[in-house]
Each structure stands twice: as C-alpha cells, then as structure tokens.
Coordinates of C-alpha atoms and ligand atoms in Angstrom, one line a residue:
X1 CA 72.9 44.3 43.3
X2 CA 74.7 41.2 42.2
X3 CA 76.8 41.8 39.1
X4 CA 78.7 39.4 36.9
X5 CA 81.9 39.8 38.9
X6 CA 80.4 38.5 42.2
X7 CA 78.2 35.8 40.7
X8 CA 79.8 32.4 40.7
X9 CA 82.0 32.2 37.6
X10 CA 79.6 30.8 35.0
X11 CA 78.8 31.3 31.4
X12 CA 75.2 32.6 31.3
X13 CA 74.8 32.3 27.6
X14 CA 73.6 28.7 27.1
X15 CA 70.5 28.8 29.3
X16 CA 67.6 30.4 27.4
X17 CA 65.7 31.6 30.4
X18 CA 61.9 31.4 30.7
X19 CA 59.7 34.6 30.7
X20 CA 62.9 36.6 31.1
X21 CA 64.5 39.5 29.3
X22 CA 67.6 37.3 28.7
X23 CA 70.0 40.0 27.5
X24 CA 69.1 42.5 30.2
X25 CA 69.3 39.8 32.9
X26 CA 72.7 38.4 31.8
X27 CA 74.2 41.9 31.9
X28 CA 73.3 42.3 35.6
X29 CA 72.2 38.9 36.9
X30 CA 70.2 38.3 40.1
X31 CA 71.2 35.0 41.5
X32 CA 69.9 33.1 44.5
X33 CA 72.3 30.5 46.0
X34 CA 70.5 29.5 49.2
X35 CA 67.2 29.8 51.1
X36 CA 65.7 29.1 54.5
X37 CA 62.1 29.8 55.8
X38 CA 61.2 33.4 54.7
X39 CA 64.5 34.3 53.1
X40 CA 66.7 33.8 50.1
X41 CA 70.5 34.2 50.1
X42 CA 71.9 36.0 47.1
X43 CA 75.2 35.1 45.4
X44 CA 76.8 38.2 47.0
X45 CA 75.7 37.0 50.4
X46 CA 72.7 39.2 51.1
X47 CA 69.4 38.1 52.7
X48 CA 66.2 38.7 50.6
X49 CA 62.8 38.5 52.2
X50 CA 60.5 36.4 50.1
X51 CA 57.3 38.3 49.4
X52 CA 56.2 36.0 46.6
X53 CA 56.8 32.4 47.8
X54 CA 59.2 32.0 45.0
X55 CA 56.8 32.0 42.1
X56 CA 53.6 31.5 44.2
X57 CA 54.7 28.0 45.2
X58 CA 56.8 27.9 48.4
X59 CA 53.7 28.1 50.7
X60 CA 55.4 26.5 53.7
X61 CA 58.6 28.6 53.4
X62 CA 62.0 27.4 52.2
X63 CA 64.0 24.3 52.9
X64 CA 61.6 22.9 55.5
X65 CA 63.0 19.8 57.2
X66 CA 60.1 17.3 56.8
X67 CA 60.1 17.9 53.0
X68 CA 63.9 17.8 52.7
X69 CA 64.1 14.6 54.7
X70 CA 61.2 12.9 52.8
X71 CA 63.0 13.6 49.5
X72 CA 66.4 12.4 50.7
X73 CA 64.9 9.2 52.1
X74 CA 62.9 8.5 49.0
X75 CA 65.8 9.1 46.6
X76 CA 67.8 6.4 48.5
X77 CA 64.9 3.9 48.7
X78 CA 63.0 3.9 45.4
X79 CA 64.1 6.4 42.9
X80 CA 61.7 5.8 40.0
X81 CA 58.9 3.3 39.3
X82 CA 57.2 3.0 35.9
X83 CA 54.0 5.0 35.9
X84 CA 52.0 2.9 33.4
X85 CA 50.6 -0.5 34.5
X86 CA 52.8 -0.3 37.7
X87 CA 52.5 1.5 41.0
X88 CA 54.3 2.3 44.2
X89 CA 52.6 2.9 47.6
X90 CA 53.3 6.6 48.1
X91 CA 51.4 7.6 45.0
X92 CA 48.2 5.9 46.4
X93 CA 48.8 7.1 50.0
X94 CA 49.2 10.7 48.7
X95 CA 46.0 10.4 46.5
X96 CA 44.0 9.3 49.6
X97 CA 45.4 12.2 51.7
X98 CA 44.7 14.7 49.0
X99 CA 41.1 13.7 48.3
X100 CA 40.5 13.9 52.1
X101 CA 41.5 17.5 51.9
X102 CA 39.7 18.6 48.7
X103 CA 36.1 19.8 48.6
X104 CA 33.4 17.2 48.7
X105 CA 33.0 15.1 45.6
X106 CA 36.4 15.8 44.1
X107 CA 37.5 12.2 45.0
X108 CA 39.9 11.1 42.3
X109 CA 43.2 12.5 41.2
X110 CA 45.4 12.4 38.1
X111 CA 49.0 13.4 38.6
X112 CA 51.1 15.7 36.4
X113 CA 54.4 17.5 36.6
X114 CA 53.3 21.1 36.5
X115 CA 50.4 23.5 36.3
X116 CA 50.6 23.6 32.5
X117 CA 50.3 19.8 32.3
X118 CA 47.5 19.9 34.8
X119 CA 45.6 22.2 32.6
X120 CA 46.0 20.0 29.5
X121 CA 45.0 17.0 31.6
X122 CA 41.8 18.7 32.8
X123 CA 40.8 19.9 29.4
X124 CA 41.3 16.4 27.9
X125 CA 39.3 14.8 30.8
X126 CA 36.4 17.2 30.1
X127 CA 36.3 16.5 26.4
X128 CA 36.6 12.8 26.9
X129 CA 34.0 12.7 29.6
X130 CA 31.3 14.1 27.4
X131 CA 32.4 11.6 24.7
X132 CA 32.3 8.5 26.9
X133 CA 28.8 9.6 28.0
X134 CA 27.7 9.7 24.3
X135 CA 27.7 13.5 24.2
X136 CA 30.7 14.0 21.9
X137 CA 29.2 17.1 20.2
X138 CA 30.4 19.0 23.3
X139 CA 33.8 20.1 22.0
X140 CA 34.0 23.8 22.9
X141 CA 36.1 25.1 25.7
X142 CA 35.4 28.5 27.3
X143 CA 38.2 30.5 28.9
X144 CA 38.5 34.1 30.0
X145 CA 40.3 37.2 29.1
X146 CA 43.4 37.8 31.3
X147 CA 43.3 34.1 32.3
X148 CA 46.6 32.2 32.7
X149 CA 46.5 28.5 32.3
X150 CA 50.1 27.7 31.6
X151 CA 52.0 27.7 28.4
X152 CA 51.0 24.6 26.5
X153 CA 48.7 24.7 23.5
X154 CA 45.5 23.9 25.3
X155 CA 46.3 26.3 28.1
X156 CA 47.3 29.3 25.8
X157 CA 44.1 28.6 23.8
X158 CA 41.8 29.0 26.7
X159 CA 44.1 31.6 28.3
X160 CA 43.6 35.3 27.7
X161 CA 47.1 36.8 27.7
X162 CA 47.9 38.3 24.3
X163 CA 51.7 38.0 24.2
X164 CA 51.4 34.3 25.3
X165 CA 49.1 33.6 22.3
X166 CA 49.8 35.7 19.4
X167 CA 53.0 34.1 18.1
X168 CA 51.6 30.6 17.9
X169 CA 49.2 30.2 15.1
X170 CA 45.6 29.0 15.2
X171 CA 45.8 27.3 18.6
X172 CA 42.9 25.1 19.6
X173 CA 39.7 25.7 17.6
X174 CA 36.3 25.9 19.2
X175 CA 37.4 28.2 22.0
X176 CA 35.6 31.3 23.2
X177 CA 36.4 33.7 26.1
X178 CA 34.4 35.3 28.9
X179 CA 35.3 38.9 29.6
X180 CA 37.7 39.5 32.6
X181 CA 36.3 41.1 35.7
X182 CA 38.8 43.8 36.5
X183 CA 37.2 47.2 36.7
X184 CA 39.1 49.9 38.6
X185 CA 36.5 52.6 37.7
X186 CA 34.0 50.8 40.0
X187 CA 36.1 48.7 42.4
X188 CA 39.4 50.4 43.1
X189 CA 40.8 50.0 46.7
X190 CA 38.3 47.3 47.5
X191 CA 39.2 45.1 50.5
X192 CA 38.4 41.5 49.6
X193 CA 35.8 40.7 47.0
X194 CA 34.6 43.6 44.9
X195 CA 30.9 44.7 44.9
X196 CA 30.5 45.2 41.2
X197 CA 30.7 42.8 38.3
X198 CA 28.8 39.6 39.2
X199 CA 26.7 40.3 36.0
X200 CA 29.8 39.6 33.9
X201 CA 29.1 35.9 34.6
X202 CA 26.0 36.3 32.5
X203 CA 28.3 36.7 29.4
X204 CA 28.4 32.9 29.6
X205 CA 24.6 32.9 28.8
X206 CA 25.4 35.0 25.7
X207 CA 28.1 32.5 24.7
X208 CA 25.8 29.6 25.2
X209 CA 23.2 31.5 23.1
X210 CA 25.7 31.9 20.3
X211 CA 27.1 28.4 20.2
X212 CA 24.3 26.4 21.8
X213 CA 25.0 24.5 25.1
X214 CA 25.1 21.2 23.2
X215 CA 28.5 22.2 21.7
X216 CA 30.1 23.4 25.0
X217 CA 32.2 21.0 27.1
X218 CA 33.7 23.1 29.8
X219 CA 34.4 26.5 31.3
X220 CA 37.8 27.1 32.8
X221 CA 38.6 30.0 35.1
X222 CA 41.1 30.8 37.9
X223 CA 38.9 31.6 41.0
X224 CA 41.3 34.5 41.6
X225 CA 43.4 35.3 38.5
X226 CA 47.0 35.4 39.8
X227 CA 49.4 35.9 37.0
X228 CA 47.7 38.9 35.4
X229 CA 47.7 40.8 38.7
X230 CA 45.5 39.3 41.4
X231 CA 42.0 39.9 39.9
X232 CA 39.5 39.0 42.6
X233 CA 36.1 37.8 41.5
X234 CA 33.2 40.1 42.2
X235 CA 30.8 39.0 45.0
X236 CA 28.5 36.3 43.6
X237 CA 30.3 35.9 40.3
X238 CA 31.6 32.4 40.7
X239 CA 28.3 31.1 42.0
X240 CA 26.6 32.5 38.9
X241 CA 29.1 30.8 36.7
X242 CA 28.4 27.6 38.6
X243 CA 24.6 28.0 38.2
X244 CA 24.8 28.7 34.4
X245 CA 27.1 25.7 33.9
X246 CA 24.7 23.4 35.9
X247 CA 21.7 24.7 33.9
X248 CA 23.4 23.8 30.6
X249 CA 25.3 20.6 31.5
X250 CA 28.7 22.3 31.1
X251 CA 31.6 21.3 33.3
X252 CA 33.2 24.0 35.5
X253 CA 36.9 23.8 35.9
X254 CA 38.8 25.8 38.5
X255 CA 42.4 26.4 37.9
X256 CA 43.7 26.5 41.5
X257 CA 47.5 26.4 40.6
X258 CA 48.0 29.5 42.7
X259 CA 44.9 29.6 44.9
X260 CA 45.3 26.0 46.0
X261 CA 46.9 24.9 49.3
X262 CA 46.1 27.7 51.6
X263 CA 46.7 30.9 49.6
X264 CA 43.3 32.3 50.5
X265 CA 43.2 31.1 54.1
X266 CA 41.2 28.0 53.2
X267 CA 42.7 24.8 51.7
X268 CA 41.3 25.7 48.2
X269 CA 39.5 28.7 46.7
X270 CA 36.5 26.4 46.2
X271 CA 36.2 26.3 50.0
X272 CA 36.7 30.1 50.3
X273 CA 33.9 30.9 47.8
X274 CA 31.7 27.9 48.6
X275 CA 31.6 27.0 44.9
X276 CA 32.7 23.5 44.0
X277 CA 33.9 22.9 40.5
X278 CA 33.7 19.6 38.6
X279 CA 37.4 19.5 38.0
X280 CA 40.1 21.3 40.0
X281 CA 43.6 21.9 38.8
X282 CA 46.6 22.2 41.2
X283 CA 50.4 22.2 41.2
X284 CA 52.9 24.6 42.9
X285 CA 52.0 24.4 46.6
X286 CA 51.3 20.6 46.3
X287 CA 55.0 20.0 46.8
X288 CA 55.9 23.4 48.2
X289 CA 57.5 24.0 44.8
X290 CA 60.3 21.7 45.7
X291 CA 59.8 18.9 43.2
X292 CA 57.7 19.5 40.1
X293 CA 54.3 18.0 40.5
X294 CA 50.7 18.8 39.7
X295 CA 47.4 17.1 40.5
X296 CA 44.0 17.3 38.8
X297 CA 41.0 16.4 40.9
X298 CA 37.7 15.2 39.4
X299 CA 34.3 14.4 40.7
X300 CA 33.4 10.8 41.1
X301 CA 30.7 10.9 38.4
X302 CA 33.4 11.9 35.9
X303 CA 35.8 9.2 37.0
X304 CA 33.1 6.6 37.1
X305 CA 31.9 7.4 33.6
X306 CA 35.3 6.1 32.3
X307 CA 35.2 2.9 34.4
X308 CA 33.0 1.0 32.0
X309 CA 33.8 -1.4 29.2
X310 CA 36.1 -4.4 29.5
X311 CA 38.3 -4.3 32.6
X312 CA 41.4 -5.2 30.6
X313 CA 41.2 -2.1 28.6
X314 CA 42.9 1.2 29.4
X315 CA 40.1 3.6 30.3
X316 CA 41.8 6.9 29.5
X317 CA 44.6 7.3 27.0
X318 CA 46.7 9.9 28.9
X319 CA 49.6 10.1 31.4
X320 CA 53.2 11.1 31.9
X321 CA 56.4 9.3 32.4
X322 CA 56.6 11.0 35.8
X323 CA 52.9 10.8 36.8
X324 CA 53.1 10.2 40.6
X325 CA 56.9 10.1 40.6
X326 CA 58.1 8.6 43.9
X327 CA 60.3 11.5 44.9
X328 CA 57.6 14.0 44.0
X329 CA 55.1 12.0 45.9
X330 CA 57.4 11.9 48.9
X331 CA 57.9 15.7 48.7
X332 CA 54.1 16.2 48.5
X333 CA 53.6 13.9 51.6
X334 CA 56.2 15.9 53.5
X335 CA 54.6 19.1 52.4
X336 CA 51.1 18.0 53.5
X337 CA 52.6 17.0 56.9
X338 CA 54.2 20.4 57.3
X339 CA 50.9 22.2 56.4
X340 CA 49.1 20.1 58.9
X341 CA 51.6 20.4 61.8
X342 CA 51.7 24.2 61.5
X343 CA 48.1 24.9 60.5
X344 CA 49.3 26.6 57.3
X345 CA 46.2 25.9 55.1
X346 CA 44.1 28.2 57.3
X347 CA 46.8 30.5 58.6
X348 CA 46.0 33.0 55.9
X349 CA 42.5 33.5 57.4
X350 CA 44.1 34.4 60.8
X351 CA 46.6 36.8 59.2
X352 CA 44.3 38.1 56.5
X353 CA 42.9 41.2 58.5
X354 CA 46.5 42.3 59.4
X355 CA 47.7 41.7 55.8
X356 CA 44.7 43.7 54.5
X357 CA 45.3 46.7 56.8
X358 CA 49.0 46.8 56.1
X359 CA 48.6 46.6 52.3
X360 CA 45.9 49.3 52.2
X361 CA 48.1 51.6 54.2
X362 CA 49.9 52.0 50.8
X363 CA 46.9 53.8 49.3
X364 CA 48.6 57.2 49.6
X365 CA 52.1 56.0 48.4
X366 CA 53.3 57.5 45.1
X367 CA 51.7 56.1 41.8
X368 CA 49.3 53.8 43.6
X369 CA 46.0 53.6 41.7
X370 CA 44.7 50.4 43.4
X371 CA 45.3 48.1 46.3
X372 CA 43.5 44.8 46.6
X373 CA 43.7 41.7 48.8
X374 CA 42.3 38.4 49.6
X375 CA 43.7 35.7 52.0
X376 CA 47.4 36.1 51.9
X377 CA 47.5 37.6 48.4
X378 CA 47.7 41.2 47.4
X379 CA 48.3 43.6 44.6
X380 CA 49.4 47.2 44.3
X381 CA 48.6 48.6 40.9
X382 CA 50.7 51.5 39.8
X383 CA 49.9 54.2 37.2
X384 CA 52.0 53.3 34.2
X385 CA 54.6 55.7 32.8
X386 CA 53.1 57.3 29.7
X387 CA 54.3 55.4 26.6
X388 CA 56.4 53.0 28.7
X389 CA 54.1 50.4 30.3
X390 CA 55.7 47.9 32.8
X391 CA 58.8 50.2 33.2
X392 CA 57.8 51.7 36.6
X393 CA 56.9 48.3 38.2
X394 CA 60.0 46.7 36.8
X395 CA 62.1 49.5 38.4
X396 CA 60.4 48.8 41.7
X397 CA 61.1 45.1 41.3
X398 CA 64.9 45.7 40.7
X399 CA 65.1 48.2 43.6
X400 CA 63.3 45.9 45.9
X401 CA 65.7 43.1 45.1
X402 CA 68.7 45.4 45.7
X403 CA 67.1 46.4 49.1
X404 CA 66.5 42.8 50.3
X405 CA 62.9 42.2 49.2
X406 CA 61.5 39.9 46.6
X407 CA 58.3 41.1 44.9
X408 CA 56.7 40.0 41.6
X409 CA 55.5 42.4 39.0
X410 CA 53.2 41.9 36.0
X411 CA 52.5 44.8 33.8
X412 CA 52.4 47.7 36.3
X413 CA 51.1 45.6 39.1
X414 CA 53.1 44.5 42.1
X415 CA 51.8 41.1 43.2
X416 CA 52.5 39.8 46.7
X417 CA 52.0 36.3 48.1
X418 CA 54.4 35.6 50.9
X419 CA 54.9 32.1 52.4
X420 CA 52.1 31.2 54.7
X421 CA 54.6 31.2 57.6
X422 CA 55.1 34.9 57.3
X423 CA 55.1 36.9 60.7
X424 CA 53.4 40.2 61.3
X425 CA 56.7 41.9 61.6
X426 CA 57.7 40.6 58.1
X427 CA 54.4 41.9 56.7
X428 CA 55.4 45.3 58.0
X429 CA 58.8 44.9 56.5
X430 CA 57.3 44.1 53.1
X431 CA 54.9 47.0 53.2
X432 CA 57.4 49.5 54.5
X433 CA 59.9 48.3 51.9
X434 CA 57.5 48.9 49.1
X435 CA 56.6 52.4 50.4
X436 CA 60.2 53.3 50.5
X437 CA 60.8 51.9 47.0
X438 CA 57.9 53.8 45.5
X439 CA 59.4 57.0 46.9
X440 CA 62.7 56.2 45.2
X441 CA 61.5 55.5 41.6
X442 CA 60.3 57.7 38.9
Ligands
PXG501 N1 47.5 27.9 35.9 C1 47.7 28.9 36.7 C2 46.4 29.5 37.3 C3 48.9 29.4 37.0 O1 49.1 30.4 37.8 C4 49.9 27.7 35.6 C5 48.6 27.2 35.3 C6 51.0 27.0 35.0 O2 51.8 26.3 35.9 P1 53.3 25.9 35.5 O3 53.7 25.0 36.7 O4 53.3 25.1 34.3 O5 54.1 27.1 35.5 C7 50.1 28.7 36.5 C8 51.5 29.2 36.8 C9 53.6 34.9 37.8 C10 53.8 33.4 37.5 O6 54.1 35.4 38.8 C11 52.6 32.6 37.5 C12 52.7 31.3 37.2 C13 54.0 30.7 36.9 C14 55.1 31.5 36.9 C15 55.0 32.9 37.2 O7 52.9 35.6 37.0 N2 51.6 30.5 37.2
PLP502 N1 58.7 12.3 23.4 C1 59.2 11.1 23.3 C2 60.1 10.7 22.2 C3 58.9 10.1 24.3 O1 59.3 8.8 24.2 C4 58.1 10.5 25.4 C5 57.7 9.6 26.5 O2 57.9 8.4 26.4 C6 57.6 11.8 25.5 C7 58.0 12.7 24.5 C8 56.7 12.3 26.6 O3 57.5 12.5 27.8 P1 56.8 12.6 29.2 O4 56.0 11.3 29.5 O5 57.9 12.8 30.2 O6 55.8 13.7 29.1

C-alpha cells in the first residue's frame, strides 16, 4: 500500500476530503497519479484494475483519446462563454445529440455541473411546472428510503440516507418518502430483477391518500439505487409507480446519474425497464467523469408550458455560471463519439450474462449473504461483523487496493461497476480478486 513516504511530498492537511475518514486516510493515503483504459497507476507505481469506473462515471475507460483531444482543442479555441443571454454552438450541438439518444418525449435539456445540481434543477422544474400551469398547490416532493440524490438541500430532503440528512436541520418541508425495496429475506441471490416487492409501489397510493394528490408535485427515484448498494427494482415496480403518477397527475422523475449512459446495457434505465419518466436526471457518464457536467431532460409538454408570456421575459429563473460550459460540452461530445464508435451504450447487454455468471460464482465465498446484478452493475452483500458494521467491507476495500483492484463499498456491500470497455478476462480478474480477498479478511 502507498504510505506517506512514497506519496509525492505533499501536506495532506489543508484538503478536507469529501465522504472520507480524513484522519485515517491521511495516515495511510491511497493516491492515484495516472490512468489508462481499465487501470489506474498508484503513486508507488502499481497498476490497479478499475472495478468501479472511478465513482461510477468513467464509463468509456480512462484517458480516452477522443475526449482528451476534444478538451485540449476546446481549451485553446473558446475557453468560456457567458451562459446567460449568450450561447456557443457546442452547447446546442450537444443538446441535439443528447435528445436524439434519450427516450421518446424527453426532448429538452437543462445543463448543470454535477448530479447534485441536476437533482436541484429537476425538483425546481417540477415545482415551477405545476405553478405555471396554474396548479401551484402541488408543492410536495416524494422521495424514497435509501435513495441518494446528491448532497444539496433538495437532494438530501428527498434522499433517504440518515447520516446525509440528520445533521442539517429541517431540510425542505412537504417531503414524504416511499419505502425502499431491498428485501433479502425474499430476494437474496436473485439474478436481475427480483420477483418480490412490486406491491411496495402501492405505498404511493397510501401517501396520495394521506396528503391528497392535489398537493403532490413529483416522485423522484433512482431506477436502480446505486449509492446505497445496488438495489434493483422488483419486477413491475417502476411501471406501477408510473401508472399511479399518471392517475394522479404527479410527475415522475428518474435520477439516472448512475444508470444513465449504458450502465444497464441500454442507453438509459428508462429504456431497460420500458418506463419513461417526465424528467430524467443525468451527470457522471455524460462526460465520462472527465469534466464536471450534468444534464436534466424534460418532456416537451413541460418545456412548452414555460414558453408562454412575453417573449422578452426570462421563462425560468434558474441556471449556473457554467451551464453548458464549452470545455464540458466538448468533453461530452467526445464522450458520445467514443460511446458510439465502440458500441458502449449497449455493450453491457452483451457482457451481462457473463458478468452475472461470474458474480454469482461468489455465492459460496466467505461472509456472502447476497449477490445481485443487472447490466454491468453488481453487488456482493457481506454479513456485518457484530457490533462493527461497515468494518468488514472496508477491510476488503483496503486489501483490494493493496492487491491491485479498485472496488467500492457502502455499508457492508461491495458495489461493482467496471468501465463498459471491460474484457471477460478482466471480469474474471475482478471476481477472482474478490474471492481471494474475502478469504483473507476476518
Ligand atoms: N444522484 C444519484 C443517483 C447519484 O448516484 C448524485 C445524484 C449526485 O451526483 P454528484 O455528481 O453531485 O456527486 C449521485 C452521485 C458511491 C457514490 O459510490 C455515488 C455517487 C457519488 C459518489 C460516490 O456511493 N453518486
Ligand atoms: N455566489 C455568488 C456570490 C455568485 O456571484 C454566484 C454566481 O454568480 C454564485 C454564488 C453561484 O455560482 P454558480 O453560478 O457557479 O453556481
């Protein structure tokens, strides 16, 4: 493992790291200094196989030439253009290419700089949409337990992760939550979508009964919850949510920050499940994680509802200094080209069966209480150490890093989401590596 003596001389104190045990990390840092395709290079010169696409974002693999070149060229040509009341061609070109790729009807895009900002943007569009239609009593937002929608105030309000919420006061008011769908007692070791739990969507009817539909603006869910450990929706669940939303005039928002751009073997999870939301949130894979950028897609009827009133008036009071930033737009265009050239947005469907079989071979490895998979995502849930939750999985994470494999852990769940360029031999390497590591830890 890298230790402070072989890391580039550097004072680690000033940087307050995100979602990190800062003091523990700084005693024994893990540093990456390079990357190419499926591998990182550590500060002590080792190769680490990327089993997680960085943080679920490097879908095309690392340092891909078309993306690098697009950024270099753009930086030298037009570095920044004001985002308000001005434009530059690549932001429009990208928007057209994106809406050609998104499910039918999601024909307009608002740019952001991250998944968290995409979430805030989507929630604000939903609230404002009802209001411009003269339906301003619809102010409630419905999220879900174990949902992750980034770290800003709207996102943590509709999100369902206790430590991300509990320190921060009253949050947004008028929020309620659906139950999560994770049920190992019925669905452990399921391949693909679990059989049991579609009825949990009916909880939305209960919430509607409690608050009345006329007060509810939108429901926001991740089609597959990523961050809390790859929670795959039960068969029929998302369709039921869609039907209940339609019945009551409630907007359905899919947060596809992780599932977007090929992760499930289709361009978006909406395509995989055949359920089209009214608003779709993306980020991460949009630029291959290389330049921060997010995008929120909305149905034409939502967009069009704002395009009324005097033409000289701003239609929606929202936007960021960097919305559609030229370098981010260039990176996204280079990314889309790479996805297209290499068929990456559907490669997960080809590799899915191999991935599934390889992962489920871990069923008998030590501590494993569940294996689940969909597209090119998987999770291995471990039995927690009594009285010390997360400790076992974290030990696996550190050992994996030492042995040349990057995995991600959340609670006692190992989450896997390799770049979509992964080869079968590398899938074997990931699975064999994890088996070995589970045999080495307590
Ligand atoms: N929504 C979803 C569904 C996400 O997964 C965000 C919003 C926020 O995106 P930004 O770009 O603001 O981070 C995310 C991000 C992990 C992990 O491994 C997951 C995310 C980010 C970092 C780590 O648990 N998801
Ligand atoms: N804070 C101040 C003082 C600002 O002037 C601005 C933008 O002009 C912001 C925050 C918002 O920054 P951004 O547009 O990058 O989200």
